mmCIF file of C-alpha atoms in Angstrom:
data_model
loop_
_atom_site.group_PDB
_atom_site.id
_atom_site.type_symbol
_atom_site.label_atom_id
_atom_site.label_comp_id
_atom_site.label_asym_id
_atom_site.label_seq_id
_atom_site.Cartn_x
_atom_site.Cartn_y
_atom_site.Cartn_z
ATOM 1 C CA ALA A 1 109.291 66.263 98.589
ATOM 2 C CA GLY A 2 112.329 64.562 96.838
ATOM 3 C CA VAL A 3 113.126 68.090 95.175
ATOM 4 C CA THR A 4 115.917 70.022 96.762
ATOM 5 C CA GLY A 5 116.233 72.344 94.347
ATOM 6 C CA LEU A 6 114.696 74.704 91.402
ATOM 7 C CA VAL A 7 116.098 76.970 88.334
ATOM 8 C CA LEU A 8 113.052 78.911 87.825
ATOM 9 C CA ASN A 9 112.696 81.656 84.423
ATOM 10 C CA PRO A 10 109.205 83.360 85.443
ATOM 11 C CA PRO A 11 107.683 85.751 83.178
ATOM 12 C CA ALA A 12 109.087 89.210 84.222
ATOM 13 C CA THR A 13 105.798 90.366 85.628
ATOM 14 C CA ASP A 14 105.795 88.096 88.078
ATOM 15 C CA VAL A 15 109.085 87.702 89.420
ATOM 16 C CA PRO A 16 108.896 89.450 92.572
ATOM 17 C CA GLU A 17 105.733 87.362 93.032
ATOM 18 C CA VAL A 18 107.586 84.016 92.453
ATOM 19 C CA ARG A 19 110.668 85.817 94.908
ATOM 20 C CA ALA A 20 107.895 86.488 97.756
ATOM 21 C CA TRP A 21 106.274 83.023 97.602
ATOM 22 C CA LEU A 22 110.015 81.344 98.218
ATOM 23 C CA ALA A 23 110.401 83.305 101.002
ATOM 24 C CA GLU A 24 106.804 83.515 102.916
ATOM 25 C CA THR A 25 107.213 79.202 102.394
ATOM 26 C CA ASP A 26 110.503 79.780 104.713
ATOM 27 C CA ALA A 27 110.986 76.183 102.466
ATOM 28 C CA TRP A 28 113.291 77.780 99.878
ATOM 29 C CA ILE A 29 116.288 79.479 100.148
ATOM 30 C CA VAL A 30 117.409 82.124 96.725
ATOM 31 C CA ARG A 31 121.211 80.894 96.130
ATOM 32 C CA ASP A 32 122.241 82.468 93.138
ATOM 33 C CA GLU A 33 120.251 85.366 90.299
ATOM 34 C CA ARG A 34 120.958 85.793 86.871
ATOM 35 C CA LEU A 35 120.115 87.810 84.442
ATOM 36 C CA VAL A 36 120.262 86.120 80.745
ATOM 37 C CA VAL A 37 119.872 88.355 77.404
ATOM 38 C CA GLU A 38 118.298 86.323 74.713
ATOM 39 C CA ASN A 39 116.186 87.318 71.511
ATOM 40 C CA GLU A 40 116.692 90.667 72.659
ATOM 41 C CA GLN A 41 115.036 89.963 75.952
ATOM 42 C CA MET A 42 115.919 90.006 79.196
ATOM 43 C CA HIS A 43 115.264 87.296 81.369
ATOM 44 C CA ALA A 44 115.690 86.964 85.638
ATOM 45 C CA MET A 45 116.900 83.338 86.590
ATOM 46 C CA VAL A 46 116.017 82.355 89.750
ATOM 47 C CA ALA A 47 117.968 79.170 91.426
ATOM 48 C CA ALA A 48 116.331 78.510 95.314
ATOM 49 C CA THR A 49 117.813 75.294 97.382
ATOM 50 C CA ARG A 50 115.325 73.585 100.103
ATOM 51 C CA ARG A 51 116.515 75.125 102.998
ATOM 52 C CA ALA A 52 117.752 73.291 106.216
ATOM 53 C CA ALA A 53 116.430 73.287 109.730
ATOM 54 C CA SER A 54 120.210 75.280 110.285
ATOM 55 C CA ASP A 55 120.149 77.225 107.251
ATOM 56 C CA ARG A 56 119.390 81.026 108.014
ATOM 57 C CA GLU A 57 122.072 82.856 106.861
ATOM 58 C CA ALA A 58 121.809 85.543 103.570
ATOM 59 C CA PRO A 59 121.562 84.386 99.876
ATOM 60 C CA VAL A 60 125.030 83.191 98.158
ATOM 61 C CA PRO A 61 126.111 84.558 95.000
ATOM 62 C CA ALA A 62 127.664 83.031 92.668
ATOM 63 C CA ARG A 63 130.341 81.408 93.498
ATOM 64 C CA ASP A 64 133.041 83.100 90.868
ATOM 65 C CA ALA A 65 131.193 86.956 92.057
ATOM 66 C CA PRO A 66 133.349 88.908 94.211
ATOM 67 C CA VAL A 67 131.202 90.127 96.667
ATOM 68 C CA ARG A 68 131.168 90.152 100.821
ATOM 69 C CA VAL A 69 127.683 89.318 102.599
ATOM 70 C CA VAL A 70 127.005 90.580 106.010
ATOM 71 C CA VAL A 71 123.993 89.303 107.606
ATOM 72 C CA GLU A 72 122.865 92.046 109.220
ATOM 73 C CA ARG A 73 119.400 91.419 111.717
ATOM 74 C CA ARG A 74 117.008 93.679 113.423
ATOM 75 C CA ASP A 75 114.382 94.150 115.318
ATOM 76 C CA ALA A 76 111.765 95.112 113.203
ATOM 77 C CA ARG A 77 109.636 97.161 115.526
ATOM 78 C CA ARG A 78 113.138 99.249 115.510
ATOM 79 C CA ALA A 79 113.713 98.318 111.568
ATOM 80 C CA ASP A 80 114.562 102.136 109.912
ATOM 81 C CA ASP A 81 114.341 101.665 106.290
ATOM 82 C CA ALA A 82 115.609 105.368 105.669
ATOM 83 C CA THR A 83 119.061 104.554 106.323
ATOM 84 C CA TRP A 84 119.047 100.741 105.612
ATOM 85 C CA GLY A 85 122.730 100.511 104.299
ATOM 86 C CA GLY A 86 122.451 98.903 100.923
ATOM 87 C CA GLU A 87 125.016 96.720 99.708
ATOM 88 C CA GLY A 88 125.790 94.022 102.568
ATOM 89 C CA SER A 89 122.474 94.104 104.019
ATOM 90 C CA ARG A 90 120.605 91.102 105.423
ATOM 91 C CA ALA A 91 118.474 90.389 102.334
ATOM 92 C CA GLY A 92 115.274 89.253 103.390
ATOM 93 C CA GLY A 93 115.976 90.772 106.837
ATOM 94 C CA GLU A 94 113.543 92.748 108.701
ATOM 95 C CA GLY A 95 112.544 96.471 107.265
ATOM 96 C CA GLU A 96 110.285 96.961 104.833
ATOM 97 C CA PHE A 97 112.960 98.469 102.275
ATOM 98 C CA ALA A 98 114.351 95.394 102.621
ATOM 99 C CA LYS A 99 111.622 93.358 101.784
ATOM 100 C CA VAL A 100 110.297 95.448 98.603
ATOM 101 C CA ALA A 101 114.311 94.871 97.450
ATOM 102 C CA ASP A 102 114.486 91.681 97.884
ATOM 103 C CA GLU A 103 110.921 91.057 96.037
ATOM 104 C CA HIS A 104 112.014 93.654 92.970
ATOM 105 C CA ALA A 105 115.212 93.924 92.423
ATOM 106 C CA GLY A 106 116.000 90.676 93.804
ATOM 107 C CA PRO A 107 118.193 89.230 96.930
ATOM 108 C CA VAL A 108 121.375 88.133 95.106
ATOM 109 C CA LEU A 109 121.623 90.343 92.408
ATOM 110 C CA ARG A 110 121.295 93.660 94.312
ATOM 111 C CA VAL A 111 124.026 92.630 96.438
ATOM 112 C CA VAL A 112 126.451 91.725 93.564
ATOM 113 C CA LYS A 113 124.800 94.437 91.592
ATOM 114 C CA PRO A 114 126.076 93.596 87.980
ATOM 115 C CA LYS A 115 126.448 95.761 85.325
ATOM 116 C CA ILE A 116 123.448 94.670 83.087
ATOM 117 C CA LEU A 117 121.354 94.584 86.601
ATOM 118 C CA GLY A 118 120.792 98.909 85.560
ATOM 119 C CA LEU A 119 119.095 98.109 82.381
ATOM 120 C CA TYR A 120 116.925 95.365 84.208
ATOM 121 C CA LEU A 121 116.084 98.328 86.934
ATOM 122 C CA ARG A 122 115.781 101.223 84.341
ATOM 123 C CA ASN A 123 113.275 99.388 83.104
ATOM 124 C CA ARG A 124 111.281 97.787 85.879
ATOM 125 C CA VAL A 125 110.776 101.457 86.568
ATOM 126 C CA GLU A 126 109.447 102.870 83.862
ATOM 127 C CA TYR A 127 107.000 99.882 83.953
ATOM 128 C CA PHE A 128 105.869 100.430 87.366
ATOM 129 C CA GLU A 129 106.209 104.309 86.801
ATOM 130 C CA ASN A 130 103.653 103.987 84.318
ATOM 131 C CA ARG A 131 101.575 101.553 86.538
ATOM 132 C CA ARG A 132 101.384 104.366 89.285
ATOM 133 C CA ARG A 133 100.648 107.010 86.860
ATOM 134 C CA GLY A 134 97.484 105.029 85.798
ATOM 135 C CA ALA A 135 96.949 104.332 89.808
ATOM 136 C CA LEU A 136 97.308 107.729 90.452
ATOM 137 C CA ASP A 137 94.463 108.651 87.161
ATOM 138 C CA GLU A 138 92.377 106.080 89.040
ATOM 139 C CA LEU A 139 92.480 107.709 92.597
ATOM 140 C CA ARG A 140 91.689 111.329 90.801
ATOM 141 C CA ARG A 141 87.961 109.568 89.209
ATOM 142 C CA CYS A 142 87.502 108.332 93.019
ATOM 143 C CA GLU A 143 87.972 111.762 94.273
ATOM 144 C CA GLU A 144 85.563 113.153 92.230
ATOM 145 C CA GLU A 145 83.038 110.820 92.419
ATOM 146 C CA GLU A 146 83.048 110.502 95.764
ATOM 147 C CA ALA A 147 82.451 114.713 95.642
ATOM 148 C CA ARG A 148 79.421 113.795 93.502
ATOM 149 C CA SER A 149 77.796 112.115 96.172
ATOM 150 C CA PRO A 150 74.493 113.248 96.716
ATOM 151 C CA ALA A 151 75.202 112.437 100.678
ATOM 152 C CA VAL A 152 78.962 114.126 101.259
ATOM 153 C CA GLU A 153 79.516 113.235 104.676
ATOM 154 C CA CYS A 154 79.141 109.491 105.125
ATOM 155 C CA SER A 155 77.272 109.780 108.651
ATOM 156 C CA LEU A 156 74.368 111.198 107.129
ATOM 157 C CA ALA A 157 74.134 108.703 104.192
ATOM 158 C CA LEU A 158 74.153 106.479 106.386
ATOM 159 C CA SER A 159 71.130 107.631 108.332
ATOM 160 C CA SER A 160 69.311 108.482 105.329
ATOM 161 C CA GLU A 161 66.489 107.467 104.199
ATOM 162 C CA ASP A 162 67.981 107.253 101.176
ATOM 163 C CA GLU A 163 69.436 103.764 100.891
ATOM 164 C CA ASP A 164 70.949 104.156 97.458
ATOM 165 C CA ALA A 165 72.452 107.407 98.323
ATOM 166 C CA ALA A 166 74.088 105.872 101.750
ATOM 167 C CA SER A 167 75.141 102.410 99.004
ATOM 168 C CA PHE A 168 76.657 105.152 96.671
ATOM 169 C CA LEU A 169 78.491 107.156 98.772
ATOM 170 C CA VAL A 170 79.950 104.251 100.644
ATOM 171 C CA GLU A 171 81.120 102.240 97.602
ATOM 172 C CA ALA A 172 82.636 105.517 96.443
ATOM 173 C CA ARG A 173 85.053 105.637 99.627
ATOM 174 C CA ALA A 174 85.651 101.967 99.269
ATOM 175 C CA ARG A 175 87.162 102.340 95.286
ATOM 176 C CA ARG A 176 88.982 105.556 96.551
ATOM 177 C CA ARG A 177 90.963 103.578 99.596
ATOM 178 C CA ARG A 178 91.311 100.617 97.110
ATOM 179 C CA ALA A 179 92.707 103.264 94.703
ATOM 180 C CA GLU A 180 95.025 105.074 97.476
ATOM 181 C CA ALA A 181 96.517 101.740 98.609
ATOM 182 C CA GLU A 182 97.508 101.263 95.277
ATOM 183 C CA VAL A 183 99.315 104.329 94.789
ATOM 184 C CA THR A 184 101.317 104.101 97.942
ATOM 185 C CA ARG A 185 101.927 100.267 96.732
ATOM 186 C CA LEU A 186 103.581 101.632 93.597
ATOM 187 C CA SER A 187 105.004 104.399 94.786
ATOM 188 C CA LYS A 188 107.185 102.788 97.645
ATOM 189 C CA ILE A 189 108.257 100.005 94.656
ATOM 190 C CA VAL A 190 109.355 103.107 92.543
ATOM 191 C CA GLY A 191 110.746 104.194 94.946
ATOM 192 C CA VAL A 192 113.072 101.197 96.259
ATOM 193 C CA MET A 193 114.184 99.826 93.316
ATOM 194 C CA SER A 194 114.742 104.138 91.977
ATOM 195 C CA THR A 195 117.204 103.674 95.193
ATOM 196 C CA VAL A 196 118.815 100.640 93.950
ATOM 197 C CA LEU A 197 119.212 101.494 90.794
ATOM 198 C CA GLY A 198 121.516 104.578 92.072
ATOM 199 C CA GLU A 199 123.671 102.103 94.149
ATOM 200 C CA VAL A 200 124.107 100.096 91.272
ATOM 201 C CA ASN A 201 125.100 103.388 88.880
ATOM 202 C CA MET A 202 127.378 103.995 91.572
ATOM 203 C CA LYS A 203 129.207 101.110 91.924
ATOM 204 C CA ALA A 204 129.903 101.466 87.572
ATOM 205 C CA LEU A 205 131.215 104.995 88.321
ATOM 206 C CA GLU A 206 133.541 103.677 90.860
ATOM 207 C CA GLU A 207 134.855 100.829 88.888
ATOM 208 C CA ALA A 208 135.503 103.429 85.964
ATOM 209 C CA GLY A 209 137.412 105.139 88.340
ATOM 210 C CA LEU A 210 136.139 108.107 88.465
ATOM 211 C CA GLY A 211 135.007 107.613 92.721
ATOM 212 C CA GLY A 212 131.351 107.926 92.680
ATOM 213 C CA THR A 213 131.776 111.384 91.339
ATOM 214 C CA LEU A 214 131.038 113.196 87.896
ATOM 215 C CA ASP A 215 132.203 116.375 87.384
ATOM 216 C CA LEU A 216 129.698 118.244 85.917
ATOM 217 C CA PRO A 217 130.394 121.887 84.391
ATOM 218 C CA GLN A 218 129.029 124.763 86.923
ATOM 219 C CA ALA A 219 125.929 126.252 86.376
ATOM 220 C CA ARG A 220 126.315 130.126 85.837
#
């Protein structure tokens, strides 16, 4: 009960779960996040302080970070992830996009957008895209297994005297639904992180004086 602050350095694969835990407990608020490279390995550092009863604002980036955090509260019933505003959006606010972005890109990092975040996100997108491909392969196997069921229609299987056939089909469909849910989950993560990565790249272009655009040769 006497602990008022946490400085965490979880393994890369555990960072989203740690951020989710901090948000779901409603006892901590992420105040700062840093990406640190040591021995050619990139680590995400998360600093959180115990949430006061009156503390309901967005995470505050490091003092030397010139960024304006805009609190944007939206009714969950009217939240439209497709119109999420990117930089300045309420970290931890309503909407599934904001929730996934906070967990996987970071509520502070996705607002501050340090240059190193681009490399971090590219690595994480590649990691989750590989997992998504594996989940798609598993889904295809589950669909093939379900199609080979001796009782194709669940209603026929459940009324059949062949209990093994009925059990096989029910289990096959349960595995297929779990695989579908995993593909959907991973696809959302890849989509959200790719969007934030695009914002980081746009910011880098603007800071380089390119106005967020590149002069590309015209197709002939």
